[in-house]
Amino acid sequence: MSILNADLHSHSVVSDGTLTPEVLAARAAANGVDLWALTDHDEIGGQHRALAAAKAQGMRYLTGTEISVTFAGVTVHIVGLGFDPDDAALVQGLAATRGGRGARAMEMAEQLAKVGIHDAYEGALRYVGNPELISRTHFARFLVEVGACRDTPEVFRKYLTEGKPGFVPHRWAQLGDAVRWITEAGGMAIIAHPARYAFTANEEWALFSEFKAHGGRGVEVVTGSHTNAEAIRYAETALEFGLAASRGSDFHSPEESHTDLGKLPLLPGQLTPVWELLADRVR
């Protein structure tokens, strides 16, 4: 089971990806994925489509989402896997989390206008599959379109991040709320791509400790943005905190993602894969 080609982190047009769940499923299957999860940001509206598409491609499937939470003033992402996609409390919690994105997007556009980039809100909307989920990624695609930057990595060096034009913080769900929504819906909560957060060692220890205290059970060890050294580091963290290990590309788009679906290193040894603990939730 530890060498299963599982890709348990990906995004479709239902949030900020560029492909439909059906096209994602076909791409995952073509790349040899055995077990797949669609984990759109703060949204589970694509889950039934993704399950049907996975079955049509002969893949096994776990329901998924990626919930934005605020911890120590930083946005942290919690992946949920294997939950009931029709659970009322989870559906309502995600709807509340999505609610602040519209006002935040308007403020981002106002800031960009002050530095000479006009109509950014309308431009970003052209890239949005679900207007409730307008995000920095959609603004980044617009900034590339109008020639403000060559590509999306350059966008995030010059705009939309703290201290740069277009950055507007958002208060997301609380860590305990996100973990509770996932677990009470029958799923498992997992800290996504932990190396991406600018935490001190003490802050990171606090994140993992509080996460586990709330009932969180896993951490993404192998993911598209982790180096080999970071994978080893978080393999050790998983062992230290008694957490299962997850694996996912965080794929958004063929043009933007540097790691394709299913094209990841295997999990380091001695770890318990999350899919072993979710075997009864695989569909």
PDB file of C-alpha atoms in Angstrom:
ATOM      1  CA  MET A   1       0.000   0.000   0.000  1.00  0.00           C
ATOM      2  CA  SER A   2       2.867   2.422   0.700  1.00  0.00           C
ATOM      3  CA  ILE A   3       3.924   2.346  -2.969  1.00  0.00           C
ATOM      4  CA  LEU A   4       0.437   3.083  -4.278  1.00  0.00           C
ATOM      5  CA  ASN A   5       0.420   5.944  -6.805  1.00  0.00           C
ATOM      6  CA  ALA A   6      -1.982   8.099  -4.822  1.00  0.00           C
ATOM      7  CA  ASP A   7      -2.531  11.761  -5.722  1.00  0.00           C
ATOM      8  CA  LEU A   8      -4.675  13.253  -2.985  1.00  0.00           C
ATOM      9  CA  HIS A   9      -4.387  16.978  -3.709  1.00  0.00           C
ATOM     10  CA  SER A  10      -5.629  18.597  -6.932  1.00  0.00           C
ATOM     11  CA  HIS A  11      -7.890  21.426  -8.093  1.00  0.00           C
ATOM     12  CA  SER A  12     -10.498  21.863 -10.820  1.00  0.00           C
ATOM     13  CA  VAL A  13     -12.473  24.763 -12.281  1.00  0.00           C
ATOM     14  CA  VAL A  14     -14.804  24.402  -9.301  1.00  0.00           C
ATOM     15  CA  SER A  15     -12.147  26.394  -7.393  1.00  0.00           C
ATOM     16  CA  ASP A  16      -8.951  27.763  -8.955  1.00  0.00           C
ATOM     17  CA  GLY A  17      -7.863  25.011 -11.333  1.00  0.00           C
ATOM     18  CA  THR A  18      -8.228  25.299 -15.104  1.00  0.00           C
ATOM     19  CA  LEU A  19      -9.515  21.794 -15.924  1.00  0.00           C
ATOM     20  CA  THR A  20     -12.887  20.177 -15.275  1.00  0.00           C
ATOM     21  CA  PRO A  21     -13.125  17.255 -12.856  1.00  0.00           C
ATOM     22  CA  GLU A  22     -13.631  14.960 -15.846  1.00  0.00           C
ATOM     23  CA  VAL A  23     -10.493  16.154 -17.659  1.00  0.00           C
ATOM     24  CA  LEU A  24      -8.499  15.965 -14.414  1.00  0.00           C
ATOM     25  CA  ALA A  25      -9.615  12.373 -13.887  1.00  0.00           C
ATOM     26  CA  ALA A  26      -8.541  11.435 -17.414  1.00  0.00           C
ATOM     27  CA  ARG A  27      -5.163  13.110 -16.918  1.00  0.00           C
ATOM     28  CA  ALA A  28      -4.629  11.372 -13.574  1.00  0.00           C
ATOM     29  CA  ALA A  29      -5.485   7.975 -15.045  1.00  0.00           C
ATOM     30  CA  ALA A  30      -3.186   8.552 -18.033  1.00  0.00           C
ATOM     31  CA  ASN A  31      -0.363   9.321 -15.574  1.00  0.00           C
ATOM     32  CA  GLY A  32      -0.880   6.059 -13.724  1.00  0.00           C
ATOM     33  CA  VAL A  33      -2.719   7.334 -10.641  1.00  0.00           C
ATOM     34  CA  ASP A  34      -4.329   4.471  -8.699  1.00  0.00           C
ATOM     35  CA  LEU A  35      -6.119   6.541  -6.037  1.00  0.00           C
ATOM     36  CA  TRP A  36      -7.212  10.129  -6.660  1.00  0.00           C
ATOM     37  CA  ALA A  37      -8.858  12.975  -4.740  1.00  0.00           C
ATOM     38  CA  LEU A  38     -10.162  16.298  -6.002  1.00  0.00           C
ATOM     39  CA  THR A  39      -9.531  18.860  -3.243  1.00  0.00           C
ATOM     40  CA  ASP A  40     -11.001  22.173  -4.408  1.00  0.00           C
ATOM     41  CA  HIS A  41     -10.542  25.166  -2.121  1.00  0.00           C
ATOM     42  CA  ASP A  42     -13.358  25.555   0.421  1.00  0.00           C
ATOM     43  CA  GLU A  43     -15.735  23.767  -1.946  1.00  0.00           C
ATOM     44  CA  ILE A  44     -17.095  20.259  -2.436  1.00  0.00           C
ATOM     45  CA  GLY A  45     -19.445  20.981  -5.326  1.00  0.00           C
ATOM     46  CA  GLY A  46     -17.352  18.918  -7.742  1.00  0.00           C
ATOM     47  CA  GLN A  47     -17.201  15.753  -5.652  1.00  0.00           C
ATOM     48  CA  HIS A  48     -19.965  13.734  -7.278  1.00  0.00           C
ATOM     49  CA  ARG A  49     -18.625  14.575 -10.747  1.00  0.00           C
ATOM     50  CA  ALA A  50     -15.098  13.634  -9.702  1.00  0.00           C
ATOM     51  CA  LEU A  51     -16.222  10.293  -8.254  1.00  0.00           C
ATOM     52  CA  ALA A  52     -18.131   9.421 -11.405  1.00  0.00           C
ATOM     53  CA  ALA A  53     -15.184  10.450 -13.585  1.00  0.00           C
ATOM     54  CA  ALA A  54     -12.723   8.442 -11.489  1.00  0.00           C
ATOM     55  CA  LYS A  55     -14.894   5.331 -11.774  1.00  0.00           C
ATOM     56  CA  ALA A  56     -15.186   5.839 -15.531  1.00  0.00           C
ATOM     57  CA  GLN A  57     -11.363   5.911 -15.707  1.00  0.00           C
ATOM     58  CA  GLY A  58     -10.975   2.811 -13.531  1.00  0.00           C
ATOM     59  CA  MET A  59      -9.455   4.698 -10.595  1.00  0.00           C
ATOM     60  CA  ARG A  60     -10.274   4.499  -6.918  1.00  0.00           C
ATOM     61  CA  TYR A  61     -11.428   7.750  -5.322  1.00  0.00           C
ATOM     62  CA  LEU A  62     -11.460   9.598  -1.992  1.00  0.00           C
ATOM     63  CA  THR A  63     -13.644  12.655  -1.466  1.00  0.00           C
ATOM     64  CA  GLY A  64     -11.589  15.767  -0.800  1.00  0.00           C
ATOM     65  CA  THR A  65     -11.442  19.488  -0.077  1.00  0.00           C
ATOM     66  CA  GLU A  66      -8.834  22.043   1.019  1.00  0.00           C
ATOM     67  CA  ILE A  67     -10.022  24.393   3.741  1.00  0.00           C
ATOM     68  CA  SER A  68      -8.376  27.762   4.409  1.00  0.00           C
ATOM     69  CA  VAL A  69      -7.802  28.515   8.091  1.00  0.00           C
ATOM     70  CA  THR A  70      -6.047  31.322   9.940  1.00  0.00           C
ATOM     71  CA  PHE A  71      -3.388  30.254  12.442  1.00  0.00           C
ATOM     72  CA  ALA A  72      -0.994  32.687  14.141  1.00  0.00           C
ATOM     73  CA  GLY A  73      -1.950  35.301  11.552  1.00  0.00           C
ATOM     74  CA  VAL A  74      -1.003  33.027   8.632  1.00  0.00           C
ATOM     75  CA  THR A  75      -3.297  31.300   6.140  1.00  0.00           C
ATOM     76  CA  VAL A  76      -2.868  27.537   6.517  1.00  0.00           C
ATOM     77  CA  HIS A  77      -4.561  24.899   4.365  1.00  0.00           C
ATOM     78  CA  ILE A  78      -6.171  21.801   5.803  1.00  0.00           C
ATOM     79  CA  VAL A  79      -6.981  19.000   3.373  1.00  0.00           C
ATOM     80  CA  GLY A  80      -9.972  16.827   4.209  1.00  0.00           C
ATOM     81  CA  LEU A  81     -10.241  13.330   2.761  1.00  0.00           C
ATOM     82  CA  GLY A  82     -12.821  10.558   2.873  1.00  0.00           C
ATOM     83  CA  PHE A  83     -15.760  12.555   4.246  1.00  0.00           C
ATOM     84  CA  ASP A  84     -19.444  12.452   3.351  1.00  0.00           C
ATOM     85  CA  PRO A  85     -19.795  15.168   0.667  1.00  0.00           C
ATOM     86  CA  ASP A  86     -23.429  15.719   1.600  1.00  0.00           C
ATOM     87  CA  ASP A  87     -22.776  16.341   5.318  1.00  0.00           C
ATOM     88  CA  ALA A  88     -24.812  19.442   6.239  1.00  0.00           C
ATOM     89  CA  ALA A  89     -22.379  20.929   8.771  1.00  0.00           C
ATOM     90  CA  LEU A  90     -19.453  20.608   6.365  1.00  0.00           C
ATOM     91  CA  VAL A  91     -21.441  22.138   3.502  1.00  0.00           C
ATOM     92  CA  GLN A  92     -22.529  25.064   5.707  1.00  0.00           C
ATOM     93  CA  GLY A  93     -19.050  25.626   7.141  1.00  0.00           C
ATOM     94  CA  LEU A  94     -17.472  25.782   3.697  1.00  0.00           C
ATOM     95  CA  ALA A  95     -20.158  28.190   2.470  1.00  0.00           C
ATOM     96  CA  ALA A  96     -19.376  30.518   5.381  1.00  0.00           C
ATOM     97  CA  THR A  97     -15.647  30.297   4.641  1.00  0.00           C
ATOM     98  CA  ARG A  98     -16.215  31.207   0.990  1.00  0.00           C
ATOM     99  CA  GLY A  99     -18.375  34.180   1.941  1.00  0.00           C
ATOM    100  CA  GLY A 100     -15.585  36.691   2.494  1.00  0.00           C
ATOM    101  CA  ARG A 101     -13.849  36.206  -0.847  1.00  0.00           C
ATOM    102  CA  GLY A 102     -15.952  38.664  -2.866  1.00  0.00           C
ATOM    103  CA  ALA A 103     -15.300  41.701  -0.686  1.00  0.00           C
ATOM    104  CA  ARG A 104     -11.629  40.781  -0.429  1.00  0.00           C
ATOM    105  CA  ALA A 105     -11.378  40.539  -4.236  1.00  0.00           C
ATOM    106  CA  MET A 106     -12.880  44.017  -4.680  1.00  0.00           C
ATOM    107  CA  GLU A 107     -10.342  45.463  -2.246  1.00  0.00           C
ATOM    108  CA  MET A 108      -7.502  43.679  -4.071  1.00  0.00           C
ATOM    109  CA  ALA A 109      -8.662  45.288  -7.335  1.00  0.00           C
ATOM    110  CA  GLU A 110      -8.775  48.722  -5.712  1.00  0.00           C
ATOM    111  CA  GLN A 111      -5.175  48.354  -4.569  1.00  0.00           C
ATOM    112  CA  LEU A 112      -4.030  47.249  -8.019  1.00  0.00           C
ATOM    113  CA  ALA A 113      -5.788  50.240  -9.604  1.00  0.00           C
ATOM    114  CA  LYS A 114      -3.709  52.545  -7.405  1.00  0.00           C
ATOM    115  CA  VAL A 115      -0.542  51.217  -9.084  1.00  0.00           C
ATOM    116  CA  GLY A 116      -1.982  51.554 -12.579  1.00  0.00           C
ATOM    117  CA  ILE A 117      -3.535  48.120 -13.144  1.00  0.00           C
ATOM    118  CA  HIS A 118      -7.195  48.806 -13.830  1.00  0.00           C
ATOM    119  CA  ASP A 119     -10.269  46.567 -14.142  1.00  0.00           C
ATOM    120  CA  ALA A 120      -8.523  43.729 -12.299  1.00  0.00           C
ATOM    121  CA  TYR A 121     -11.708  42.485 -10.645  1.00  0.00           C
ATOM    122  CA  GLU A 122     -13.508  42.119 -13.972  1.00  0.00           C
ATOM    123  CA  GLY A 123     -10.374  40.627 -15.512  1.00  0.00           C
ATOM    124  CA  ALA A 124      -9.984  38.073 -12.739  1.00  0.00           C
ATOM    125  CA  LEU A 125     -13.630  37.069 -13.084  1.00  0.00           C
ATOM    126  CA  ARG A 126     -12.927  35.884 -16.632  1.00  0.00           C
ATOM    127  CA  TYR A 127     -10.783  33.123 -15.138  1.00  0.00           C
ATOM    128  CA  VAL A 128     -13.257  32.117 -12.438  1.00  0.00           C
ATOM    129  CA  GLY A 129     -15.313  28.959 -12.778  1.00  0.00           C
ATOM    130  CA  ASN A 130     -17.087  29.614  -9.486  1.00  0.00           C
ATOM    131  CA  PRO A 131     -17.456  33.353  -8.592  1.00  0.00           C
ATOM    132  CA  GLU A 132     -17.755  32.453  -4.889  1.00  0.00           C
ATOM    133  CA  LEU A 133     -14.163  31.258  -5.036  1.00  0.00           C
ATOM    134  CA  ILE A 134     -12.416  34.189  -6.704  1.00  0.00           C
ATOM    135  CA  SER A 135      -8.831  34.126  -5.438  1.00  0.00           C
ATOM    136  CA  ARG A 136      -5.327  35.494  -5.878  1.00  0.00           C
ATOM    137  CA  THR A 137      -4.708  32.839  -8.541  1.00  0.00           C
ATOM    138  CA  HIS A 138      -7.401  34.339 -10.773  1.00  0.00           C
ATOM    139  CA  PHE A 139      -5.912  37.821 -10.342  1.00  0.00           C
ATOM    140  CA  ALA A 140      -2.476  36.392 -11.154  1.00  0.00           C
ATOM    141  CA  ARG A 141      -3.731  34.976 -14.452  1.00  0.00           C
ATOM    142  CA  PHE A 142      -5.190  38.381 -15.341  1.00  0.00           C
ATOM    143  CA  LEU A 143      -1.896  40.139 -14.537  1.00  0.00           C
ATOM    144  CA  VAL A 144      -0.095  37.753 -16.899  1.00  0.00           C
ATOM    145  CA  GLU A 145      -2.757  38.340 -19.564  1.00  0.00           C
ATOM    146  CA  VAL A 146      -2.292  42.130 -19.500  1.00  0.00           C
ATOM    147  CA  GLY A 147       1.506  41.869 -19.520  1.00  0.00           C
ATOM    148  CA  ALA A 148       2.111  43.141 -15.986  1.00  0.00           C
ATOM    149  CA  CYS A 149       4.179  39.981 -15.388  1.00  0.00           C
ATOM    150  CA  ARG A 150       5.622  37.200 -17.535  1.00  0.00           C
ATOM    151  CA  ASP A 151       4.152  34.342 -15.512  1.00  0.00           C
ATOM    152  CA  THR A 152       2.340  33.612 -12.274  1.00  0.00           C
ATOM    153  CA  PRO A 153       5.523  33.083 -10.183  1.00  0.00           C
ATOM    154  CA  GLU A 154       6.572  36.631 -11.119  1.00  0.00           C
ATOM    155  CA  VAL A 155       3.132  37.884 -10.094  1.00  0.00           C
ATOM    156  CA  PHE A 156       3.582  36.503  -6.596  1.00  0.00           C
ATOM    157  CA  ARG A 157       7.035  38.109  -6.357  1.00  0.00           C
ATOM    158  CA  LYS A 158       5.702  41.566  -7.263  1.00  0.00           C
ATOM    159  CA  TYR A 159       2.024  41.586  -6.307  1.00  0.00           C
ATOM    160  CA  LEU A 160      -0.657  39.976  -4.133  1.00  0.00           C
ATOM    161  CA  THR A 161       1.664  38.980  -1.268  1.00  0.00           C
ATOM    162  CA  GLU A 162       2.226  40.735   2.047  1.00  0.00           C
ATOM    163  CA  GLY A 163       3.857  44.127   1.566  1.00  0.00           C
ATOM    164  CA  LYS A 164       3.091  44.165  -2.186  1.00  0.00           C
ATOM    165  CA  PRO A 165       0.247  45.853  -4.135  1.00  0.00           C
ATOM    166  CA  GLY A 166      -2.966  43.850  -4.162  1.00  0.00           C
ATOM    167  CA  PHE A 167      -2.407  41.966  -0.902  1.00  0.00           C
ATOM    168  CA  VAL A 168      -5.496  41.825   1.290  1.00  0.00           C
ATOM    169  CA  PRO A 169      -5.515  39.427   4.256  1.00  0.00           C
ATOM    170  CA  HIS A 170      -8.612  37.389   4.928  1.00  0.00           C
ATOM    171  CA  ARG A 171      -9.736  35.816   8.164  1.00  0.00           C
ATOM    172  CA  TRP A 172     -10.621  32.250   7.362  1.00  0.00           C
ATOM    173  CA  ALA A 173     -12.116  29.490   9.467  1.00  0.00           C
ATOM    174  CA  GLN A 174     -10.520  28.533  12.761  1.00  0.00           C
ATOM    175  CA  LEU A 175      -8.280  25.457  12.782  1.00  0.00           C
ATOM    176  CA  GLY A 176     -10.538  23.605  15.219  1.00  0.00           C
ATOM    177  CA  ASP A 177     -13.622  24.335  13.128  1.00  0.00           C
ATOM    178  CA  ALA A 178     -12.081  22.959   9.929  1.00  0.00           C
ATOM    179  CA  VAL A 179     -10.829  19.793  11.621  1.00  0.00           C
ATOM    180  CA  ARG A 180     -14.202  19.262  13.285  1.00  0.00           C
ATOM    181  CA  TRP A 181     -16.187  19.720  10.037  1.00  0.00           C
ATOM    182  CA  ILE A 182     -14.021  17.109   8.328  1.00  0.00           C
ATOM    183  CA  THR A 183     -13.911  14.549  11.116  1.00  0.00           C
ATOM    184  CA  GLU A 184     -17.597  14.792  12.028  1.00  0.00           C
ATOM    185  CA  ALA A 185     -18.382  14.169   8.343  1.00  0.00           C
ATOM    186  CA  GLY A 186     -16.441  10.904   8.612  1.00  0.00           C
ATOM    187  CA  GLY A 187     -13.192  12.099   7.070  1.00  0.00           C
ATOM    188  CA  MET A 188      -9.565  12.734   7.997  1.00  0.00           C
ATOM    189  CA  ALA A 189      -7.941  16.163   8.401  1.00  0.00           C
ATOM    190  CA  ILE A 190      -4.421  16.668   6.999  1.00  0.00           C
ATOM    191  CA  ILE A 191      -2.051  19.652   7.127  1.00  0.00           C
ATOM    192  CA  ALA A 192      -1.306  20.582   3.510  1.00  0.00           C
ATOM    193  CA  HIS A 193       2.220  21.449   2.216  1.00  0.00           C
ATOM    194  CA  PRO A 194       3.617  22.478   5.626  1.00  0.00           C
ATOM    195  CA  ALA A 195       6.917  23.780   4.233  1.00  0.00           C
ATOM    196  CA  ARG A 196       5.074  26.668   2.573  1.00  0.00           C
ATOM    197  CA  TYR A 197       4.190  28.441   5.813  1.00  0.00           C
ATOM    198  CA  ALA A 198       6.587  31.043   7.176  1.00  0.00           C
ATOM    199  CA  PHE A 199       6.441  29.801  10.746  1.00  0.00           C
ATOM    200  CA  THR A 200       9.173  29.845  13.339  1.00  0.00           C
ATOM    201  CA  ALA A 201      10.028  26.482  14.871  1.00  0.00           C
ATOM    202  CA  ASN A 202       7.884  27.308  17.901  1.00  0.00           C
ATOM    203  CA  GLU A 203       4.924  28.392  15.778  1.00  0.00           C
ATOM    204  CA  GLU A 204       5.120  25.242  13.686  1.00  0.00           C
ATOM    205  CA  TRP A 205       5.264  23.090  16.822  1.00  0.00           C
ATOM    206  CA  ALA A 206       2.171  24.931  18.086  1.00  0.00           C
ATOM    207  CA  LEU A 207       0.357  24.321  14.770  1.00  0.00           C
ATOM    208  CA  PHE A 208       1.022  20.585  14.814  1.00  0.00           C
ATOM    209  CA  SER A 209       0.218  20.292  18.513  1.00  0.00           C
ATOM    210  CA  GLU A 210      -3.086  22.150  18.261  1.00  0.00           C
ATOM    211  CA  PHE A 211      -3.989  20.349  15.047  1.00  0.00           C
ATOM    212  CA  LYS A 212      -3.535  16.967  16.691  1.00  0.00           C
ATOM    213  CA  ALA A 213      -5.397  18.089  19.824  1.00  0.00           C
ATOM    214  CA  HIS A 214      -8.401  18.970  17.638  1.00  0.00           C
ATOM    215  CA  GLY A 215      -8.351  15.497  16.064  1.00  0.00           C
ATOM    216  CA  GLY A 216      -6.159  16.078  13.008  1.00  0.00           C
ATOM    217  CA  ARG A 217      -4.529  12.866  11.853  1.00  0.00           C
ATOM    218  CA  GLY A 218      -2.254  13.480   8.881  1.00  0.00           C
ATOM    219  CA  VAL A 219       0.320  15.691   7.166  1.00  0.00           C
ATOM    220  CA  GLU A 220       1.259  16.073   3.507  1.00  0.00           C
ATOM    221  CA  VAL A 221       4.829  14.801   3.327  1.00  0.00           C
ATOM    222  CA  VAL A 222       5.264  14.489  -0.443  1.00  0.00           C
ATOM    223  CA  THR A 223       3.676  17.325  -2.412  1.00  0.00           C
ATOM    224  CA  GLY A 224       4.377  19.406  -5.494  1.00  0.00           C
ATOM    225  CA  SER A 225       6.024  22.285  -3.627  1.00  0.00           C
ATOM    226  CA  HIS A 226       8.228  20.199  -1.293  1.00  0.00           C
ATOM    227  CA  THR A 227      11.868  19.497  -2.032  1.00  0.00           C
ATOM    228  CA  ASN A 228      13.304  16.084  -1.197  1.00  0.00           C
ATOM    229  CA  ALA A 229      14.840  17.564   1.944  1.00  0.00           C
ATOM    230  CA  GLU A 230      11.486  18.996   2.994  1.00  0.00           C
ATOM    231  CA  ALA A 231       9.809  15.635   2.423  1.00  0.00           C
ATOM    232  CA  ILE A 232      12.357  14.014   4.736  1.00  0.00           C
ATOM    233  CA  ARG A 233      11.879  16.766   7.304  1.00  0.00           C
ATOM    234  CA  TYR A 234       8.107  16.329   7.401  1.00  0.00           C
ATOM    235  CA  ALA A 235       8.409  12.562   7.388  1.00  0.00           C
ATOM    236  CA  GLU A 236      10.275  13.035  10.663  1.00  0.00           C
ATOM    237  CA  THR A 237       7.574  15.453  11.860  1.00  0.00           C
ATOM    238  CA  ALA A 238       4.887  12.887  11.046  1.00  0.00           C
ATOM    239  CA  LEU A 239       6.703  10.313  13.146  1.00  0.00           C
ATOM    240  CA  GLU A 240       7.258  12.795  15.986  1.00  0.00           C
ATOM    241  CA  PHE A 241       3.574  13.694  16.208  1.00  0.00           C
ATOM    242  CA  GLY A 242       2.196  10.265  15.367  1.00  0.00           C
ATOM    243  CA  LEU A 243       0.547  11.452  12.143  1.00  0.00           C
ATOM    244  CA  ALA A 244      -0.178   9.538   8.956  1.00  0.00           C
ATOM    245  CA  ALA A 245       1.488  10.735   5.745  1.00  0.00           C
ATOM    246  CA  SER A 246      -0.240  12.016   2.612  1.00  0.00           C
ATOM    247  CA  ARG A 247       0.936  12.523  -0.960  1.00  0.00           C
ATOM    248  CA  GLY A 248      -0.492  14.960  -3.517  1.00  0.00           C
ATOM    249  CA  SER A 249       0.684  17.074  -6.429  1.00  0.00           C
ATOM    250  CA  ASP A 250      -1.436  20.187  -5.677  1.00  0.00           C
ATOM    251  CA  PHE A 251      -2.034  20.248  -9.441  1.00  0.00           C
ATOM    252  CA  HIS A 252      -3.930  23.294 -10.783  1.00  0.00           C
ATOM    253  CA  SER A 253      -3.108  23.636 -14.466  1.00  0.00           C
ATOM    254  CA  PRO A 254      -0.890  22.102 -17.180  1.00  0.00           C
ATOM    255  CA  GLU A 255       0.631  25.555 -17.793  1.00  0.00           C
ATOM    256  CA  GLU A 256       1.181  26.576 -14.168  1.00  0.00           C
ATOM    257  CA  SER A 257       1.877  23.481 -12.070  1.00  0.00           C
ATOM    258  CA  HIS A 258       5.479  22.263 -11.970  1.00  0.00           C
ATOM    259  CA  THR A 259       4.399  18.808 -10.741  1.00  0.00           C
ATOM    260  CA  ASP A 260       1.894  16.881 -12.826  1.00  0.00           C
ATOM    261  CA  LEU A 261      -0.784  14.576 -11.447  1.00  0.00           C
ATOM    262  CA  GLY A 262       0.736  11.310 -10.275  1.00  0.00           C
ATOM    263  CA  LYS A 263       4.335  12.397 -10.961  1.00  0.00           C
ATOM    264  CA  LEU A 264       5.572  12.471  -7.379  1.00  0.00           C
ATOM    265  CA  PRO A 265       8.242  10.610  -5.404  1.00  0.00           C
ATOM    266  CA  LEU A 266       7.030   7.784  -3.188  1.00  0.00           C
ATOM    267  CA  LEU A 267       6.469   8.380   0.501  1.00  0.00           C
ATOM    268  CA  PRO A 268       9.575   7.858   2.633  1.00  0.00           C
ATOM    269  CA  GLY A 269       9.666   4.565   4.529  1.00  0.00           C
ATOM    270  CA  GLN A 270       8.378   3.914   8.069  1.00  0.00           C
ATOM    271  CA  LEU A 271       5.337   6.136   7.546  1.00  0.00           C
ATOM    272  CA  THR A 272       1.683   5.140   7.678  1.00  0.00           C
ATOM    273  CA  PRO A 273      -0.014   6.291   4.441  1.00  0.00           C
ATOM    274  CA  VAL A 274      -3.305   8.107   5.052  1.00  0.00           C
ATOM    275  CA  TRP A 275      -5.033   5.814   2.572  1.00  0.00           C
ATOM    276  CA  GLU A 276      -4.383   2.814   4.803  1.00  0.00           C
ATOM    277  CA  LEU A 277      -6.416   4.495   7.544  1.00  0.00           C
ATOM    278  CA  LEU A 278      -9.091   5.500   5.036  1.00  0.00           C
ATOM    279  CA  ALA A 279      -9.433   2.119   3.328  1.00  0.00           C
ATOM    280  CA  ASP A 280     -13.125   1.867   4.220  1.00  0.00           C
ATOM    281  CA  ARG A 281     -13.738   5.344   2.708  1.00  0.00           C
ATOM    282  CA  VAL A 282     -12.185   4.595  -0.691  1.00  0.00           C
ATOM    283  CA  ARG A 283     -14.814   4.429  -3.401  1.00  0.00           C
TER     284      ARG A 283
END
